[in-house]
JSON list of N, CA and C in Angstrom, two decimals:
[
{"chain": "A", "resi": 1450, "resn": "UNK", "atom": "N", "xyz": [125.23, 77.71, 96.26]},
{"chain": "A", "resi": 1450, "resn": "UNK", "atom": "CA", "xyz": [125.72, 79.06, 96.39]},
{"chain": "A", "resi": 1450, "resn": "UNK", "atom": "C", "xyz": [124.78, 80.02, 95.66]},
{"chain": "A", "resi": 1451, "resn": "UNK", "atom": "N", "xyz": [124.70, 81.21, 96.15]},
{"chain": "A", "resi": 1451, "resn": "UNK", "atom": "CA", "xyz": [123.90, 82.22, 95.47]},
{"chain": "A", "resi": 1451, "resn": "UNK", "atom": "C", "xyz": [122.43, 82.22, 95.87]},
{"chain": "A", "resi": 1452, "resn": "UNK", "atom": "N", "xyz": [122.06, 81.38, 96.80]},
{"chain": "A", "resi": 1452, "resn": "UNK", "atom": "CA", "xyz": [120.66, 81.32, 97.19]},
{"chain": "A", "resi": 1452, "resn": "UNK", "atom": "C", "xyz": [120.35, 82.25, 98.36]},
{"chain": "A", "resi": 1453, "resn": "UNK", "atom": "N", "xyz": [121.35, 82.85, 98.95]},
{"chain": "A", "resi": 1453, "resn": "UNK", "atom": "CA", "xyz": [121.18, 83.68, 100.13]},
{"chain": "A", "resi": 1453, "resn": "UNK", "atom": "C", "xyz": [120.25, 84.86, 99.92]},
{"chain": "A", "resi": 1454, "resn": "UNK", "atom": "N", "xyz": [120.43, 85.59, 98.84]},
{"chain": "A", "resi": 1454, "resn": "UNK", "atom": "CA", "xyz": [119.58, 86.75, 98.58]},
{"chain": "A", "resi": 1454, "resn": "UNK", "atom": "C", "xyz": [118.15, 86.35, 98.29]},
{"chain": "A", "resi": 1455, "resn": "UNK", "atom": "N", "xyz": [117.99, 85.28, 97.51]},
{"chain": "A", "resi": 1455, "resn": "UNK", "atom": "CA", "xyz": [116.64, 84.83, 97.16]},
{"chain": "A", "resi": 1455, "resn": "UNK", "atom": "C", "xyz": [115.90, 84.39, 98.42]},
{"chain": "A", "resi": 1456, "resn": "UNK", "atom": "N", "xyz": [116.59, 83.65, 99.28]},
{"chain": "A", "resi": 1456, "resn": "UNK", "atom": "CA", "xyz": [115.95, 83.18, 100.51]},
{"chain": "A", "resi": 1456, "resn": "UNK", "atom": "C", "xyz": [115.62, 84.36, 101.42]},
{"chain": "A", "resi": 1457, "resn": "UNK", "atom": "N", "xyz": [116.51, 85.34, 101.51]},
{"chain": "A", "resi": 1457, "resn": "UNK", "atom": "CA", "xyz": [116.27, 86.51, 102.33]},
{"chain": "A", "resi": 1457, "resn": "UNK", "atom": "C", "xyz": [115.04, 87.28, 101.83]},
{"chain": "A", "resi": 1458, "resn": "UNK", "atom": "N", "xyz": [114.92, 87.38, 100.53]},
{"chain": "A", "resi": 1458, "resn": "UNK", "atom": "CA", "xyz": [113.76, 88.09, 99.97]},
{"chain": "A", "resi": 1458, "resn": "UNK", "atom": "C", "xyz": [112.47, 87.31, 100.26]},
{"chain": "A", "resi": 1459, "resn": "UNK", "atom": "N", "xyz": [112.50, 85.99, 100.09]},
{"chain": "A", "resi": 1459, "resn": "UNK", "atom": "CA", "xyz": [111.33, 85.18, 100.38]},
{"chain": "A", "resi": 1459, "resn": "UNK", "atom": "C", "xyz": [110.92, 85.31, 101.85]},
{"chain": "A", "resi": 1460, "resn": "UNK", "atom": "N", "xyz": [111.92, 85.33, 102.73]},
{"chain": "A", "resi": 1460, "resn": "UNK", "atom": "CA", "xyz": [111.65, 85.47, 104.16]},
{"chain": "A", "resi": 1460, "resn": "UNK", "atom": "C", "xyz": [111.02, 86.83, 104.45]},
{"chain": "A", "resi": 1461, "resn": "UNK", "atom": "N", "xyz": [111.54, 87.86, 103.80]},
{"chain": "A", "resi": 1461, "resn": "UNK", "atom": "CA", "xyz": [111.00, 89.21, 104.00]},
{"chain": "A", "resi": 1461, "resn": "UNK", "atom": "C", "xyz": [109.55, 89.29, 103.53]},
{"chain": "A", "resi": 1462, "resn": "UNK", "atom": "N", "xyz": [109.26, 88.72, 102.37]},
{"chain": "A", "resi": 1462, "resn": "UNK", "atom": "CA", "xyz": [107.91, 88.74, 101.83]},
{"chain": "A", "resi": 1462, "resn": "UNK", "atom": "C", "xyz": [106.97, 87.94, 102.73]},
{"chain": "A", "resi": 1463, "resn": "UNK", "atom": "N", "xyz": [107.42, 86.78, 103.18]},
{"chain": "A", "resi": 1463, "resn": "UNK", "atom": "CA", "xyz": [106.59, 85.94, 104.05]},
{"chain": "A", "resi": 1463, "resn": "UNK", "atom": "C", "xyz": [106.29, 86.65, 105.36]},
{"chain": "A", "resi": 1464, "resn": "UNK", "atom": "N", "xyz": [107.28, 87.31, 105.92]},
{"chain": "A", "resi": 1464, "resn": "UNK", "atom": "CA", "xyz": [107.08, 88.04, 107.17]},
{"chain": "A", "resi": 1464, "resn": "UNK", "atom": "C", "xyz": [106.10, 89.19, 106.97]},
{"chain": "A", "resi": 1465, "resn": "UNK", "atom": "N", "xyz": [106.24, 89.88, 105.85]},
{"chain": "A", "resi": 1465, "resn": "UNK", "atom": "CA", "xyz": [105.34, 90.99, 105.55]},
{"chain": "A", "resi": 1465, "resn": "UNK", "atom": "C", "xyz": [103.90, 90.50, 105.44]},
{"chain": "A", "resi": 1466, "resn": "UNK", "atom": "N", "xyz": [103.69, 89.37, 104.75]},
{"chain": "A", "resi": 1466, "resn": "UNK", "atom": "CA", "xyz": [102.35, 88.83, 104.60]},
{"chain": "A", "resi": 1466, "resn": "UNK", "atom": "C", "xyz": [101.78, 88.35, 105.93]},
{"chain": "A", "resi": 1467, "resn": "UNK", "atom": "N", "xyz": [102.64, 87.83, 106.79]},
{"chain": "A", "resi": 1467, "resn": "UNK", "atom": "CA", "xyz": [102.18, 87.29, 108.07]},
{"chain": "A", "resi": 1467, "resn": "UNK", "atom": "C", "xyz": [101.78, 88.39, 109.05]},
{"chain": "A", "resi": 1468, "resn": "UNK", "atom": "N", "xyz": [102.56, 89.44, 109.10]},
{"chain": "A", "resi": 1468, "resn": "UNK", "atom": "CA", "xyz": [102.35, 90.45, 110.14]},
{"chain": "A", "resi": 1468, "resn": "UNK", "atom": "C", "xyz": [101.67, 91.72, 109.67]},
{"chain": "A", "resi": 1469, "resn": "UNK", "atom": "N", "xyz": [101.47, 91.86, 108.39]},
{"chain": "A", "resi": 1469, "resn": "UNK", "atom": "CA", "xyz": [100.84, 93.07, 107.86]},
{"chain": "A", "resi": 1469, "resn": "UNK", "atom": "C", "xyz": [99.35, 93.05, 108.19]},
{"chain": "A", "resi": 1470, "resn": "UNK", "atom": "N", "xyz": [98.80, 94.18, 108.50]},
{"chain": "A", "resi": 1470, "resn": "UNK", "atom": "CA", "xyz": [97.35, 94.27, 108.73]},
{"chain": "A", "resi": 1470, "resn": "UNK", "atom": "C", "xyz": [96.74, 94.96, 107.51]},
{"chain": "A", "resi": 1471, "resn": "UNK", "atom": "N", "xyz": [96.14, 94.19, 106.63]},
{"chain": "A", "resi": 1471, "resn": "UNK", "atom": "CA", "xyz": [95.58, 94.78, 105.41]},
{"chain": "A", "resi": 1471, "resn": "UNK", "atom": "C", "xyz": [94.32, 95.57, 105.71]},
{"chain": "A", "resi": 1472, "resn": "UNK", "atom": "N", "xyz": [94.10, 96.58, 104.91]},
{"chain": "A", "resi": 1472, "resn": "UNK", "atom": "CA", "xyz": [92.88, 97.39, 105.02]},
{"chain": "A", "resi": 1472, "resn": "UNK", "atom": "C", "xyz": [91.84, 96.78, 104.08]},
{"chain": "A", "resi": 1473, "resn": "UNK", "atom": "N", "xyz": [91.13, 95.78, 104.56]},
{"chain": "A", "resi": 1473, "resn": "UNK", "atom": "CA", "xyz": [90.16, 95.07, 103.74]},
{"chain": "A", "resi": 1473, "resn": "UNK", "atom": "C", "xyz": [88.80, 95.71, 103.88]},
{"chain": "A", "resi": 1474, "resn": "UNK", "atom": "N", "xyz": [88.19, 95.99, 102.75]},
{"chain": "A", "resi": 1474, "resn": "UNK", "atom": "CA", "xyz": [86.83, 96.53, 102.74]},
{"chain": "A", "resi": 1474, "resn": "UNK", "atom": "C", "xyz": [85.88, 95.35, 102.58]},
{"chain": "A", "resi": 1475, "resn": "UNK", "atom": "N", "xyz": [85.36, 94.86, 103.71]},
{"chain": "A", "resi": 1475, "resn": "UNK", "atom": "CA", "xyz": [84.54, 93.66, 103.69]},
{"chain": "A", "resi": 1475, "resn": "UNK", "atom": "C", "xyz": [83.20, 93.87, 103.01]},
{"chain": "A", "resi": 1476, "resn": "UNK", "atom": "N", "xyz": [82.68, 95.09, 103.03]},
{"chain": "A", "resi": 1476, "resn": "UNK", "atom": "CA", "xyz": [81.42, 95.36, 102.34]},
{"chain": "A", "resi": 1476, "resn": "UNK", "atom": "C", "xyz": [81.59, 95.21, 100.83]},
{"chain": "A", "resi": 1477, "resn": "UNK", "atom": "N", "xyz": [82.67, 95.73, 100.29]},
{"chain": "A", "resi": 1477, "resn": "UNK", "atom": "CA", "xyz": [82.94, 95.60, 98.86]},
{"chain": "A", "resi": 1477, "resn": "UNK", "atom": "C", "xyz": [83.18, 94.15, 98.50]},
{"chain": "A", "resi": 1478, "resn": "UNK", "atom": "N", "xyz": [83.91, 93.44, 99.34]},
{"chain": "A", "resi": 1478, "resn": "UNK", "atom": "CA", "xyz": [84.17, 92.02, 99.10]},
{"chain": "A", "resi": 1478, "resn": "UNK", "atom": "C", "xyz": [82.87, 91.22, 99.09]},
{"chain": "A", "resi": 1479, "resn": "UNK", "atom": "N", "xyz": [81.98, 91.52, 100.02]},
{"chain": "A", "resi": 1479, "resn": "UNK", "atom": "CA", "xyz": [80.71, 90.81, 100.09]},
{"chain": "A", "resi": 1479, "resn": "UNK", "atom": "C", "xyz": [79.88, 91.07, 98.83]},
{"chain": "A", "resi": 1480, "resn": "UNK", "atom": "N", "xyz": [79.83, 92.32, 98.39]},
{"chain": "A", "resi": 1480, "resn": "UNK", "atom": "CA", "xyz": [79.08, 92.64, 97.16]},
{"chain": "A", "resi": 1480, "resn": "UNK", "atom": "C", "xyz": [79.68, 91.92, 95.96]},
{"chain": "A", "resi": 1481, "resn": "UNK", "atom": "N", "xyz": [81.00, 91.86, 95.89]},
{"chain": "A", "resi": 1481, "resn": "UNK", "atom": "CA", "xyz": [81.66, 91.20, 94.78]},
{"chain": "A", "resi": 1481, "resn": "UNK", "atom": "C", "xyz": [81.37, 89.70, 94.78]},
{"chain": "A", "resi": 1482, "resn": "UNK", "atom": "N", "xyz": [81.41, 89.09, 95.95]},
{"chain": "A", "resi": 1482, "resn": "UNK", "atom": "CA", "xyz": [81.17, 87.65, 96.04]},
{"chain": "A", "resi": 1482, "resn": "UNK", "atom": "C", "xyz": [79.72, 87.29, 95.74]},
{"chain": "A", "resi": 1483, "resn": "UNK", "atom": "N", "xyz": [78.80, 88.18, 96.03]},
{"chain": "A", "resi": 1483, "resn": "UNK", "atom": "CA", "xyz": [77.39, 87.93, 95.78]},
{"chain": "A", "resi": 1483, "resn": "UNK", "atom": "C", "xyz": [76.95, 88.44, 94.42]},
{"chain": "A", "resi": 1484, "resn": "UNK", "atom": "N", "xyz": [77.86, 88.99, 93.65]},
{"chain": "A", "resi": 1484, "resn": "UNK", "atom": "CA", "xyz": [77.55, 89.43, 92.30]},
{"chain": "A", "resi": 1484, "resn": "UNK", "atom": "C", "xyz": [76.78, 90.72, 92.24]},
{"chain": "A", "resi": 1485, "resn": "UNK", "atom": "N", "xyz": [76.85, 91.53, 93.26]},
{"chain": "A", "resi": 1485, "resn": "UNK", "atom": "CA", "xyz": [76.13, 92.79, 93.28]},
{"chain": "A", "resi": 1485, "resn": "UNK", "atom": "C", "xyz": [77.05, 93.93, 92.88]},
{"chain": "A", "resi": 1486, "resn": "UNK", "atom": "N", "xyz": [77.59, 93.83, 91.72]},
{"chain": "A", "resi": 1486, "resn": "UNK", "atom": "CA", "xyz": [78.51, 94.85, 91.25]},
{"chain": "A", "resi": 1486, "resn": "UNK", "atom": "C", "xyz": [77.73, 96.04, 90.70]},
{"chain": "A", "resi": 1487, "resn": "UNK", "atom": "N", "xyz": [78.19, 97.23, 91.02]},
{"chain": "A", "resi": 1487, "resn": "UNK", "atom": "CA", "xyz": [77.54, 98.42, 90.51]},
{"chain": "A", "resi": 1487, "resn": "UNK", "atom": "C", "xyz": [78.02, 98.80, 89.13]},
{"chain": "A", "resi": 1488, "resn": "UNK", "atom": "N", "xyz": [79.04, 98.10, 88.64]},
{"chain": "A", "resi": 1488, "resn": "UNK", "atom": "CA", "xyz": [79.59, 98.40, 87.32]},
{"chain": "A", "resi": 1488, "resn": "UNK", "atom": "C", "xyz": [78.76, 97.72, 86.24]},
{"chain": "A", "resi": 1489, "resn": "UNK", "atom": "N", "xyz": [78.29, 98.49, 85.26]},
{"chain": "A", "resi": 1489, "resn": "UNK", "atom": "CA", "xyz": [77.53, 97.87, 84.18]},
{"chain": "A", "resi": 1489, "resn": "UNK", "atom": "C", "xyz": [78.45, 97.06, 83.27]},
{"chain": "A", "resi": 1490, "resn": "UNK", "atom": "N", "xyz": [77.90, 96.05, 82.64]},
{"chain": "A", "resi": 1490, "resn": "UNK", "atom": "CA", "xyz": [78.67, 95.22, 81.71]},
{"chain": "A", "resi": 1490, "resn": "UNK", "atom": "C", "xyz": [78.73, 95.95, 80.37]},
{"chain": "A", "resi": 1491, "resn": "UNK", "atom": "N", "xyz": [79.93, 96.12, 79.81]},
{"chain": "A", "resi": 1491, "resn": "UNK", "atom": "CA", "xyz": [80.04, 96.79, 78.51]},
{"chain": "A", "resi": 1491, "resn": "UNK", "atom": "C", "xyz": [79.25, 96.02, 77.44]},
{"chain": "A", "resi": 1492, "resn": "UNK", "atom": "N", "xyz": [78.70, 96.75, 76.48]},
{"chain": "A", "resi": 1492, "resn": "UNK", "atom": "CA", "xyz": [77.85, 96.15, 75.45]},
{"chain": "A", "resi": 1492, "resn": "UNK", "atom": "C", "xyz": [78.55, 95.02, 74.69]},
{"chain": "A", "resi": 1493, "resn": "UNK", "atom": "N", "xyz": [79.84, 95.17, 74.47]},
{"chain": "A", "resi": 1493, "resn": "UNK", "atom": "CA", "xyz": [80.56, 94.17, 73.69]},
{"chain": "A", "resi": 1493, "resn": "UNK", "atom": "C", "xyz": [80.65, 92.82, 74.42]},
{"chain": "A", "resi": 1494, "resn": "UNK", "atom": "N", "xyz": [80.37, 92.80, 75.73]},
{"chain": "A", "resi": 1494, "resn": "UNK", "atom": "CA", "xyz": [80.46, 91.58, 76.51]},
{"chain": "A", "resi": 1494, "resn": "UNK", "atom": "C", "xyz": [79.09, 91.06, 76.98]},
{"chain": "A", "resi": 1495, "resn": "UNK", "atom": "N", "xyz": [78.03, 91.73, 76.61]},
{"chain": "A", "resi": 1495, "resn": "UNK", "atom": "CA", "xyz": [76.70, 91.33, 77.06]},
{"chain": "A", "resi": 1495, "resn": "UNK", "atom": "C", "xyz": [76.35, 89.91, 76.60]},
{"chain": "A", "resi": 1496, "resn": "UNK", "atom": "N", "xyz": [76.71, 89.57, 75.35]},
{"chain": "A", "resi": 1496, "resn": "UNK", "atom": "CA", "xyz": [76.39, 88.23, 74.86]},
{"chain": "A", "resi": 1496, "resn": "UNK", "atom": "C", "xyz": [77.12, 87.16, 75.66]},
{"chain": "A", "resi": 1497, "resn": "UNK", "atom": "N", "xyz": [78.33, 87.44, 76.10]},
{"chain": "A", "resi": 1497, "resn": "UNK", "atom": "CA", "xyz": [79.08, 86.49, 76.91]},
{"chain": "A", "resi": 1497, "resn": "UNK", "atom": "C", "xyz": [78.47, 86.37, 78.30]},
{"chain": "A", "resi": 1498, "resn": "UNK", "atom": "N", "xyz": [77.95, 87.46, 78.82]},
{"chain": "A", "resi": 1498, "resn": "UNK", "atom": "CA", "xyz": [77.36, 87.44, 80.16]},
{"chain": "A", "resi": 1498, "resn": "UNK", "atom": "C", "xyz": [76.05, 86.65, 80.16]},
{"chain": "A", "resi": 1499, "resn": "UNK", "atom": "N", "xyz": [75.37, 86.61, 79.03]},
{"chain": "A", "resi": 1499, "resn": "UNK", "atom": "CA", "xyz": [74.09, 85.90, 78.94]},
{"chain": "A", "resi": 1499, "resn": "UNK", "atom": "C", "xyz": [74.26, 84.41, 78.70]},
{"chain": "A", "resi": 1500, "resn": "UNK", "atom": "N", "xyz": [75.44, 83.98, 78.21]},
{"chain": "A", "resi": 1500, "resn": "UNK", "atom": "CA", "xyz": [75.67, 82.57, 77.93]},
{"chain": "A", "resi": 1500, "resn": "UNK", "atom": "C", "xyz": [75.66, 81.75, 79.21]},
{"chain": "A", "resi": 1501, "resn": "UNK", "atom": "N", "xyz": [75.22, 80.52, 79.08]},
{"chain": "A", "resi": 1501, "resn": "UNK", "atom": "CA", "xyz": [75.21, 79.60, 80.21]},
{"chain": "A", "resi": 1501, "resn": "UNK", "atom": "C", "xyz": [76.59, 78.94, 80.30]},
{"chain": "A", "resi": 1502, "resn": "UNK", "atom": "N", "xyz": [77.34, 79.20, 81.40]},
{"chain": "A", "resi": 1502, "resn": "UNK", "atom": "CA", "xyz": [78.70, 78.63, 81.49]},
{"chain": "A", "resi": 1502, "resn": "UNK", "atom": "C", "xyz": [78.69, 77.11, 81.55]},
{"chain": "A", "resi": 1503, "resn": "UNK", "atom": "N", "xyz": [77.59, 76.49, 81.98]},
{"chain": "A", "resi": 1503, "resn": "UNK", "atom": "CA", "xyz": [77.53, 75.03, 82.06]},
{"chain": "A", "resi": 1503, "resn": "UNK", "atom": "C", "xyz": [77.38, 74.40, 80.68]},
{"chain": "A", "resi": 1504, "resn": "UNK", "atom": "N", "xyz": [76.94, 75.16, 79.69]},
{"chain": "A", "resi": 1504, "resn": "UNK", "atom": "CA", "xyz": [76.74, 74.63, 78.34]},
{"chain": "A", "resi": 1504, "resn": "UNK", "atom": "C", "xyz": [78.05, 74.41, 77.61]},
{"chain": "A", "resi": 1505, "resn": "UNK", "atom": "N", "xyz": [79.12, 75.03, 78.06]},
{"chain": "A", "resi": 1505, "resn": "UNK", "atom": "CA", "xyz": [80.41, 74.91, 77.37]},
{"chain": "A", "resi": 1505, "resn": "UNK", "atom": "C", "xyz": [81.03, 73.56, 77.59]}
]
């Protein structure tokens, strides 16, 4: 008992995700995936950006 509302909400969300047409900016996505971000790295994080992630 009491699962009716939860299931109805899940169904609504699933339907919205299935049938919604998102406005995807594929150019921005491509730049992000290839690491061509126009945003500079803040100075406080530069040392972390230079570290080799495989060394951890």
